[in-house]
Coordinates of N, CA and C in Angstrom, one line a residue:
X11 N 100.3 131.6 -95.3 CA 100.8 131.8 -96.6 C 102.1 132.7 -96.6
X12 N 102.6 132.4 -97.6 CA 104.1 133.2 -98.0 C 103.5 134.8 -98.8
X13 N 104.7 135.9 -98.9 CA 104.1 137.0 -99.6 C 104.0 136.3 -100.7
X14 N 104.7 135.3 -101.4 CA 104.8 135.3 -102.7 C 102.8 134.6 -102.7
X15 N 102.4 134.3 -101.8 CA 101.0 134.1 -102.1 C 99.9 135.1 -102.3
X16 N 100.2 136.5 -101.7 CA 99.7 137.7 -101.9 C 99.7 137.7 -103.0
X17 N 100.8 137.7 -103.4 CA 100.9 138.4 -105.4 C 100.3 137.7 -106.3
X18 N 99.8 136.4 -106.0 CA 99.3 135.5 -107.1 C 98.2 135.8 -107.7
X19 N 97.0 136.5 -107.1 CA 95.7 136.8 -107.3 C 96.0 137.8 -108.0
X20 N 97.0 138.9 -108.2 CA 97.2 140.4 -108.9 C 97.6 139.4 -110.4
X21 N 98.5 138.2 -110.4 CA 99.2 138.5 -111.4 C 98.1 137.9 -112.4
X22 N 97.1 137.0 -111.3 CA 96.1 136.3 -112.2 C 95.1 136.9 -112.9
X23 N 95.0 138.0 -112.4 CA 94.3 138.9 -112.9 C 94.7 139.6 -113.7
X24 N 95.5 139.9 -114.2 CA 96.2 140.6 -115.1 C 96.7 140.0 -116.2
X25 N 96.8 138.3 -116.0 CA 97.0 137.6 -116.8 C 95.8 137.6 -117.5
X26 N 94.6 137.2 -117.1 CA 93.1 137.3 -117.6 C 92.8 138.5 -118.7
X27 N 93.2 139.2 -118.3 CA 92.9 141.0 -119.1 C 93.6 140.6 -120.8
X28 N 95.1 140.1 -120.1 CA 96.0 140.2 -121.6 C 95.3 139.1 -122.6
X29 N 95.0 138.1 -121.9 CA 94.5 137.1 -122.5 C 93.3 137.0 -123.4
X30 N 92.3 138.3 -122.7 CA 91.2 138.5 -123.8 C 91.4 139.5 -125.1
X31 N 93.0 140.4 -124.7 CA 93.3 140.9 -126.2 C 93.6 140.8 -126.7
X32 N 94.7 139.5 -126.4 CA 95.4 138.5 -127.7 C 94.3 138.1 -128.1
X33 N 93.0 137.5 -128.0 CA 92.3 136.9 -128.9 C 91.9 137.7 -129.7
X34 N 91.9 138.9 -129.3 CA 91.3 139.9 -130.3 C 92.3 140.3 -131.3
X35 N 93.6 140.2 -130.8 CA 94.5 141.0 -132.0 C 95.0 139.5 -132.5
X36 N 94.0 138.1 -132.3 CA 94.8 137.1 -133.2 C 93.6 137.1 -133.8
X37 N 92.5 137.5 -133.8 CA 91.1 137.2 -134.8 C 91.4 138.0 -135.8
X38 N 91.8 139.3 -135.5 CA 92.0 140.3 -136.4 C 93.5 139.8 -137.9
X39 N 94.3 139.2 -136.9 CA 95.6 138.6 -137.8 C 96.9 139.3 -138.0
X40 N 96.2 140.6 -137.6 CA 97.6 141.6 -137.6 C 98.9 140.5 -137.8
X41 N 99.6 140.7 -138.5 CA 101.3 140.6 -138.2 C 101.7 141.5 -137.4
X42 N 101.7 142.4 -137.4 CA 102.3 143.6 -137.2 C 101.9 143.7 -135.6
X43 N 101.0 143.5 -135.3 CA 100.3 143.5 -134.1 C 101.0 142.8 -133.0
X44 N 102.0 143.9 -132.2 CA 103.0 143.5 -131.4 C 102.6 143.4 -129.4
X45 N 101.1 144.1 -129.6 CA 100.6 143.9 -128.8 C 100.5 142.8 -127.3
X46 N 100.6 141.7 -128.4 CA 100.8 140.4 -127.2 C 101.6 140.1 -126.8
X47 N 102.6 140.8 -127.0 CA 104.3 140.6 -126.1 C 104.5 141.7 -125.4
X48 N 103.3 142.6 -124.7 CA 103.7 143.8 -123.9 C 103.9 143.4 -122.5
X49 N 102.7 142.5 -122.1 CA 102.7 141.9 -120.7 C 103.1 140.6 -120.6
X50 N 104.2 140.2 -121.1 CA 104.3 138.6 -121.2 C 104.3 138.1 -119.5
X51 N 105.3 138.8 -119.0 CA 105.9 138.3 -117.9 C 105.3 139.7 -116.8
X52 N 104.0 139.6 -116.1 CA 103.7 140.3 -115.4 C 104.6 140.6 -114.3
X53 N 105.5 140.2 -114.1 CA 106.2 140.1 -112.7 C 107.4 141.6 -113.2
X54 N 107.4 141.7 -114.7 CA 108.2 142.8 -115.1 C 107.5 144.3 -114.7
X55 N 105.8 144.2 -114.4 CA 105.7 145.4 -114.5 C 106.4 146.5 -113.3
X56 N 106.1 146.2 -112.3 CA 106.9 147.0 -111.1 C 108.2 147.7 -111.5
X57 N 109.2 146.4 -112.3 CA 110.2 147.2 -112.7 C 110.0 148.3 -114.0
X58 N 109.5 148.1 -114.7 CA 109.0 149.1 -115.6 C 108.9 150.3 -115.2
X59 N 107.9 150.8 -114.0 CA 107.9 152.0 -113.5 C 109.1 152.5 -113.2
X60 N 109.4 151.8 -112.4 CA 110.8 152.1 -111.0 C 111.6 152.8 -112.1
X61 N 112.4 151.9 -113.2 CA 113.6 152.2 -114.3 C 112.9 153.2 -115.1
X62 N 114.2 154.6 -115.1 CA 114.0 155.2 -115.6 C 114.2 155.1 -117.6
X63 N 113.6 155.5 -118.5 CA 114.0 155.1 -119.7 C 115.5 155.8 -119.7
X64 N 116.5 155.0 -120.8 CA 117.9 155.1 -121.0 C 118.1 156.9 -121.0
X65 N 117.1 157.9 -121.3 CA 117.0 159.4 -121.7 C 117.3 159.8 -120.6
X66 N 116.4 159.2 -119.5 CA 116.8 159.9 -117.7 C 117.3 159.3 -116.9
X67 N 118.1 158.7 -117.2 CA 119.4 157.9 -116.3 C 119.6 159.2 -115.4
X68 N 119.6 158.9 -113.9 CA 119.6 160.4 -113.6 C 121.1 160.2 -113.2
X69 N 122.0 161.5 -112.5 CA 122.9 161.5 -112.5 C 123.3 160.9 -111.3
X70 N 124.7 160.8 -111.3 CA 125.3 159.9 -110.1 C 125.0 160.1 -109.0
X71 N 125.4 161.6 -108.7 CA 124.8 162.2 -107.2 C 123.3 161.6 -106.5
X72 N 121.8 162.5 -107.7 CA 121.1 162.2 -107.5 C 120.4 160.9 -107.4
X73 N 121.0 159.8 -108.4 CA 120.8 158.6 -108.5 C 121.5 158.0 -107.1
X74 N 122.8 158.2 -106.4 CA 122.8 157.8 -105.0 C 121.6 158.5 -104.1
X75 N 121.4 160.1 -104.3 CA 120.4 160.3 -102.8 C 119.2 159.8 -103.0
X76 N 118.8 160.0 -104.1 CA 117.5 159.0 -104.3 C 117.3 157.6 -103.6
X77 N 118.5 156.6 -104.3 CA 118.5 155.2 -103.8 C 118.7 154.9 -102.0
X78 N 119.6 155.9 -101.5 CA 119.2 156.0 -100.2 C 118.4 156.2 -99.5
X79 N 117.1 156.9 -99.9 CA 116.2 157.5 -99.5 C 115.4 156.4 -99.6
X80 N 115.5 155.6 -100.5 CA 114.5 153.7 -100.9 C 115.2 153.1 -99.9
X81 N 116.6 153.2 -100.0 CA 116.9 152.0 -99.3 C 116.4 151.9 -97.8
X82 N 116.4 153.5 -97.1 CA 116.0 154.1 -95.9 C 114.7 153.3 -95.5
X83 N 113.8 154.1 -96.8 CA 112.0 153.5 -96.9 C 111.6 151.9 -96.5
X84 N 112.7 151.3 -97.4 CA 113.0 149.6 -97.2 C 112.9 149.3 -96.0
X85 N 114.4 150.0 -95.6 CA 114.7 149.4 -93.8 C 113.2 149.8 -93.2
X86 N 112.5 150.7 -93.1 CA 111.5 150.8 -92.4 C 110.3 149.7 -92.3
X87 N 110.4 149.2 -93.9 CA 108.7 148.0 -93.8 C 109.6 147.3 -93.3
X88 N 110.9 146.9 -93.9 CA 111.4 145.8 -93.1 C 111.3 145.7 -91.8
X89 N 111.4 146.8 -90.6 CA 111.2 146.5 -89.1 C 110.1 146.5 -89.0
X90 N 108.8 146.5 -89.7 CA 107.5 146.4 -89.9 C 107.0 145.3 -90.1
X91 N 108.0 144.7 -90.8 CA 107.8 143.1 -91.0 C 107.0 143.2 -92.7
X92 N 106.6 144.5 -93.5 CA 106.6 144.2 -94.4 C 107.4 144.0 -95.7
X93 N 107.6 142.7 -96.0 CA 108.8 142.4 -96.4 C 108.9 142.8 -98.2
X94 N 107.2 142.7 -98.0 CA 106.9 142.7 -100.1 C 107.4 144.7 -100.5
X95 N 107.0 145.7 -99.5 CA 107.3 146.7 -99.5 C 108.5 147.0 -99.4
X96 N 109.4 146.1 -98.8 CA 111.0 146.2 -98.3 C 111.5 145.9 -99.7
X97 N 111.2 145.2 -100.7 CA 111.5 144.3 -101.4 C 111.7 145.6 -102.5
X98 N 110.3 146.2 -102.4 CA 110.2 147.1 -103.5 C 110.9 148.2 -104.0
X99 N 110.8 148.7 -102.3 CA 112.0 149.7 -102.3 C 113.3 149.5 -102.7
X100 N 113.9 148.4 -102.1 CA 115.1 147.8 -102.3 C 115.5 147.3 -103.6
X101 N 114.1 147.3 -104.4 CA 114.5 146.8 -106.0 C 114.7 148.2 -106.8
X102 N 114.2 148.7 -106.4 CA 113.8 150.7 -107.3 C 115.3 151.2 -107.1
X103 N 115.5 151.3 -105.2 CA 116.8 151.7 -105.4 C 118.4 151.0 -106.6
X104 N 118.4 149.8 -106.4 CA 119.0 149.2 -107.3 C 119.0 149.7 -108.3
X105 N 117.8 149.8 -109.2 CA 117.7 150.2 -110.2 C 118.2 151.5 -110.5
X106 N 117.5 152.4 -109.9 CA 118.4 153.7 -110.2 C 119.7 153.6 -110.2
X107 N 120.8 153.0 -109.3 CA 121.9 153.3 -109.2 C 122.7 152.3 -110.1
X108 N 122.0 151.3 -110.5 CA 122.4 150.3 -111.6 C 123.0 151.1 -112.4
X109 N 122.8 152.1 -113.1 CA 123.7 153.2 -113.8 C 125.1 153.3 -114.2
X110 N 125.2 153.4 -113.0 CA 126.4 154.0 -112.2 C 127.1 153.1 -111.4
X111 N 126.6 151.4 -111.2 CA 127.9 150.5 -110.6 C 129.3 150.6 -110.8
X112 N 129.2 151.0 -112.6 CA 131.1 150.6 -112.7 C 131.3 152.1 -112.6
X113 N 130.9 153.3 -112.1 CA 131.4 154.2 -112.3 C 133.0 154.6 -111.7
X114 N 133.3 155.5 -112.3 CA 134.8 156.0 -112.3 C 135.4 157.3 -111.5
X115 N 136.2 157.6 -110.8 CA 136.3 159.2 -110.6 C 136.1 159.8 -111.6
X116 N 135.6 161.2 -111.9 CA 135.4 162.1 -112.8 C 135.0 163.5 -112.4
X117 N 135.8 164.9 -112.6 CA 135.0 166.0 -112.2 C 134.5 165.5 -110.6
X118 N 133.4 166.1 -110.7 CA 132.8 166.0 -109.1 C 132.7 164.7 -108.4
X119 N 132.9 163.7 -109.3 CA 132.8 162.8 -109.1 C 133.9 162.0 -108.0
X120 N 134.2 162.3 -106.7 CA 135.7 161.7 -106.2 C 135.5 159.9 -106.1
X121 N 136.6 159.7 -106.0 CA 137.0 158.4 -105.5 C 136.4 157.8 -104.1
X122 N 136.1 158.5 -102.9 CA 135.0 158.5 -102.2 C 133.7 158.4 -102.4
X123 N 133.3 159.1 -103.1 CA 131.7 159.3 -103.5 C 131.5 157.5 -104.4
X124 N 132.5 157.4 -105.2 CA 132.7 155.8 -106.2 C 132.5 154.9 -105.2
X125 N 133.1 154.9 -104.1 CA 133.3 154.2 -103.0 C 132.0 153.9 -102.1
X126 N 131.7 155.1 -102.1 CA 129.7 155.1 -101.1 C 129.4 154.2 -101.9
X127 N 128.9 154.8 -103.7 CA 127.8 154.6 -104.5 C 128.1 152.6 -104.5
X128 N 129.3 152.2 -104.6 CA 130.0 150.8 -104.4 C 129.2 150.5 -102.7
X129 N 129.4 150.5 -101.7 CA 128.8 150.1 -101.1 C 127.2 150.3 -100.7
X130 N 126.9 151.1 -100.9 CA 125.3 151.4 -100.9 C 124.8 150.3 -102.2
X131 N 125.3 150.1 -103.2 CA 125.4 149.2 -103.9 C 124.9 147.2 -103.2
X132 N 126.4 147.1 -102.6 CA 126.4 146.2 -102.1 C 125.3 146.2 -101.0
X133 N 125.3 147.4 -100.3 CA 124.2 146.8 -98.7 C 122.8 146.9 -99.3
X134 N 122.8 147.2 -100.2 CA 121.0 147.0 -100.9 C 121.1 145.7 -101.3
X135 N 122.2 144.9 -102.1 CA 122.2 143.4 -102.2 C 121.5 142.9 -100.9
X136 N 122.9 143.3 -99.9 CA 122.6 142.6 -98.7 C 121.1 142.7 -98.3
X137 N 120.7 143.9 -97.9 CA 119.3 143.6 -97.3 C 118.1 143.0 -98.7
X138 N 118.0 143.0 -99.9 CA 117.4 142.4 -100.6 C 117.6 141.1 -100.3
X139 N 118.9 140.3 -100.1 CA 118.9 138.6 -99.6 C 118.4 138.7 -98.5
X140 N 118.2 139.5 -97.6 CA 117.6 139.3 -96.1 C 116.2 139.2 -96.5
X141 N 115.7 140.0 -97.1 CA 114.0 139.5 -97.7 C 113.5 138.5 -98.1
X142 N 114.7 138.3 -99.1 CA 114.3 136.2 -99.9 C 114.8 135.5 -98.2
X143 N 115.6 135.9 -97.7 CA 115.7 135.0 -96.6 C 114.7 134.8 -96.1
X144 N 113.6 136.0 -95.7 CA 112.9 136.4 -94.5 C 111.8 135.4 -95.1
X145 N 111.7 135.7 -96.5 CA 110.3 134.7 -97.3 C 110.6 133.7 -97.6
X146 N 112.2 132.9 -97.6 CA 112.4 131.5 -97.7 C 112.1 131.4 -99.4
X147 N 112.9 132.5 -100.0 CA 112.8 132.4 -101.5 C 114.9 132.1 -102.3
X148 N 115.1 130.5 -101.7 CA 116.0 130.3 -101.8 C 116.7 130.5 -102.6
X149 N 116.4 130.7 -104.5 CA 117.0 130.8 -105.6 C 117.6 132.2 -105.3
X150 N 116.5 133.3 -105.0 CA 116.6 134.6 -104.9 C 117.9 134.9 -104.3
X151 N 117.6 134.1 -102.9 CA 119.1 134.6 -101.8 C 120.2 133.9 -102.5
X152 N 120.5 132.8 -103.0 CA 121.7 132.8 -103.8 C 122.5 134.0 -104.5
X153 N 121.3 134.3 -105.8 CA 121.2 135.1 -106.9 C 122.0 136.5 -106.2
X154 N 121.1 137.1 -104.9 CA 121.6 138.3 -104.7 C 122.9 138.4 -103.6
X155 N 122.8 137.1 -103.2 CA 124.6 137.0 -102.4 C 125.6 137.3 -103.1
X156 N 125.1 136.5 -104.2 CA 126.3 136.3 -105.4 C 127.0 137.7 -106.3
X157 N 126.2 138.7 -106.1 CA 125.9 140.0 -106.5 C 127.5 140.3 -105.6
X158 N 126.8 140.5 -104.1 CA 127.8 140.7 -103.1 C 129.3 140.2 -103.2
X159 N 128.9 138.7 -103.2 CA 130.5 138.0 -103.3 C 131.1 138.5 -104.3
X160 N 130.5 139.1 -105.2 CA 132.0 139.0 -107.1 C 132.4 140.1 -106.2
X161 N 132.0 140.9 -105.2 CA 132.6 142.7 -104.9 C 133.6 142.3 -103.2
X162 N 133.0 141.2 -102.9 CA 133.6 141.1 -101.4 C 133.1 139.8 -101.1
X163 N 134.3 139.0 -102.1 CA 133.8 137.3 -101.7 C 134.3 137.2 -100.5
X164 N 134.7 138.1 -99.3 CA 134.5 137.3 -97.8 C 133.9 137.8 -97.1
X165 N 132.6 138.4 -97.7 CA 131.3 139.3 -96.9 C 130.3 138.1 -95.9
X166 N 130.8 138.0 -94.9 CA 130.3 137.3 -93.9 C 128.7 136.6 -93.7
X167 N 128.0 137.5 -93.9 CA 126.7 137.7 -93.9 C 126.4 137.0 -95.5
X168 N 126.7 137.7 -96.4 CA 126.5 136.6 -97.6 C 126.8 135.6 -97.9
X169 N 128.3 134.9 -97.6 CA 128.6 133.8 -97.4 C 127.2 133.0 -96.2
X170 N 127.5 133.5 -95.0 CA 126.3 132.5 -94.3 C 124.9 132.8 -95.0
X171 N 123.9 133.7 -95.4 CA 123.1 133.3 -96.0 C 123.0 132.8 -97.0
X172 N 123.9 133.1 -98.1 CA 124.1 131.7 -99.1 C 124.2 130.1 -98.8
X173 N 125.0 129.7 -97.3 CA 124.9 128.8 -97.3 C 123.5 128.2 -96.7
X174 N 123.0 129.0 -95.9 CA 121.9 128.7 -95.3 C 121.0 128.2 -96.6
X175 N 120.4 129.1 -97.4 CA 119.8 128.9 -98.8 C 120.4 127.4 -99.5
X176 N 121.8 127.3 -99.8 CA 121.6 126.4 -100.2 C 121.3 125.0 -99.6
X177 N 121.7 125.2 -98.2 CA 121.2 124.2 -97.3 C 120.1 124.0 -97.6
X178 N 118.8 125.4 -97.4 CA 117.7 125.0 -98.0 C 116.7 124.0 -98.8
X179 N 118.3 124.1 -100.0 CA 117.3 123.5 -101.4 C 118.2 122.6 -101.6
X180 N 119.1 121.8 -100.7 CA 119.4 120.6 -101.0 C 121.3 120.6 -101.2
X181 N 121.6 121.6 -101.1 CA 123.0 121.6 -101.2 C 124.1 121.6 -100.5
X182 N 124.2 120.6 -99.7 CA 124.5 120.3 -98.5 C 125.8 120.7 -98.6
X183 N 127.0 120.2 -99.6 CA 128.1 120.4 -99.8 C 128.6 121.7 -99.7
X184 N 127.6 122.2 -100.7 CA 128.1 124.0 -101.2 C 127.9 124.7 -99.4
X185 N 126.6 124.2 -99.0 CA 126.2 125.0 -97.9 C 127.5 124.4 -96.4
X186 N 128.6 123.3 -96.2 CA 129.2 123.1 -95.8 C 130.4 123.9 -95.7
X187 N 131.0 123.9 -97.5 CA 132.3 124.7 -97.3 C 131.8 126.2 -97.1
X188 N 130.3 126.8 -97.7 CA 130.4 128.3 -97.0 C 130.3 128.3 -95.5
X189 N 129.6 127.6 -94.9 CA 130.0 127.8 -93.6 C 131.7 127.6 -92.6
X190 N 132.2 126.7 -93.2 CA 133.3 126.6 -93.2 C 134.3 127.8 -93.5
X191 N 133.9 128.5 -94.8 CA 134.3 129.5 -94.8 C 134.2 130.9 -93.5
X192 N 133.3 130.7 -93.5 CA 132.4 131.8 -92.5 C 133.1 131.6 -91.5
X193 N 133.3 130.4 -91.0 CA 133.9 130.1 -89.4 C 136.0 130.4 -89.5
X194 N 136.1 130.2 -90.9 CA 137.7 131.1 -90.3 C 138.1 131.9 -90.8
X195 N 136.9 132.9 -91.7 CA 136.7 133.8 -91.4 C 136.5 134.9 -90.4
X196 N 135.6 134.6 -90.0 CA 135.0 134.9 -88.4 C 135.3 134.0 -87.5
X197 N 136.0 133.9 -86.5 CA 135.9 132.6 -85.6 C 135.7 133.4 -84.1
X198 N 135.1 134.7 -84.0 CA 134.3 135.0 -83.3 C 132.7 134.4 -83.0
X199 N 132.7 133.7 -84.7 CA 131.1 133.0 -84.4 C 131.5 132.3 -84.3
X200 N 132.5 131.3 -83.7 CA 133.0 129.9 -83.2 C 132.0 129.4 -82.6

């Protein structure tokens, strides 16, 4: 089985729970009763925790050493081979630094440090497609190449696992000219 089979039994369960108190808050009739739109989409709750509410956006500094410190955590399940823990990490860090993508020099803030927070940025993309890669969760690796490409459409590594992906799921064309791409680009991988 794939991770994505691990998770199924959590979310079914959780689906179960909601489902016995919508019937209670639809016997009751509430209007008002907003209850049944808390857990629509179980797959949101993880991010819920991770993201901080809009009040504690933490600041740029901290929000980079933090996301390092996940991203670090990541690389480790990842040489572990656990990919759903790699994933997690690698989603939290995002999160935090999501903040602060378009940020600007400012005060303490140098043109350098913009430049880290920008690629730590990017290499969290990158190793998050290495995960949908590793699980063969083809939509995913598109989604998070694409992240990569708007910042460095001739990132090597994204371009070939984008194309690999779409090779995957049938896209023989798209998955052609990115390789194509890739090769004169690189023509070390000749």
């Amino acid at each position: 089985g794939t991770m994505a089979d691990l998770e199924s039994p959590e979310l079914c369960s959780s689906t179960a729970e909601t489902t016995t108190g919508e019937s209670e808050a639809t016997t009751r009739g509430d209007a008002n009763d907003y209850s049944r739109f808390e857990n629509i989409d179980g797959s949101d709750e993880e991010n819920e925790e991770s993201s901080p509410p809009p009040s504690e956006i933490l600041s740029f500094h901290e929000s980079f050493y933090r996301s390092q410190n996940l991203k670090e955590m990541g690389n480790v399940a990842f040489k572990e081979s656990n990919f759903l823990m790699a994933k997690r990490h690698y989603e939290e860090a995002l999160e935090i630094i999501r903040p602060h993508k378009e940020a600007t020099p400012v005060n303490d803030i140098t043109p350098e440090k913009v430049q880290e927070m920008k690629s730590l940025f990017i290499s969290l993309y990158g190793n998050t497609s290495m995960v949908h890669l590793k699980e063969e969760n083809w939509s995913e690796v598109i989604t998070s190449t694409a992240e990569i490409l708007k910042h460095e459409p001739e990132n090597i590594k994204a371009l070939y696992r984008r194309a690999v992906a779409h090779h995957r799921t049938g896209g023989y064309e798209e998955s052609r000219e990115g390789l194509n791409l890739v090769l004169s680009l690189d023509s070390s991988n000749a």
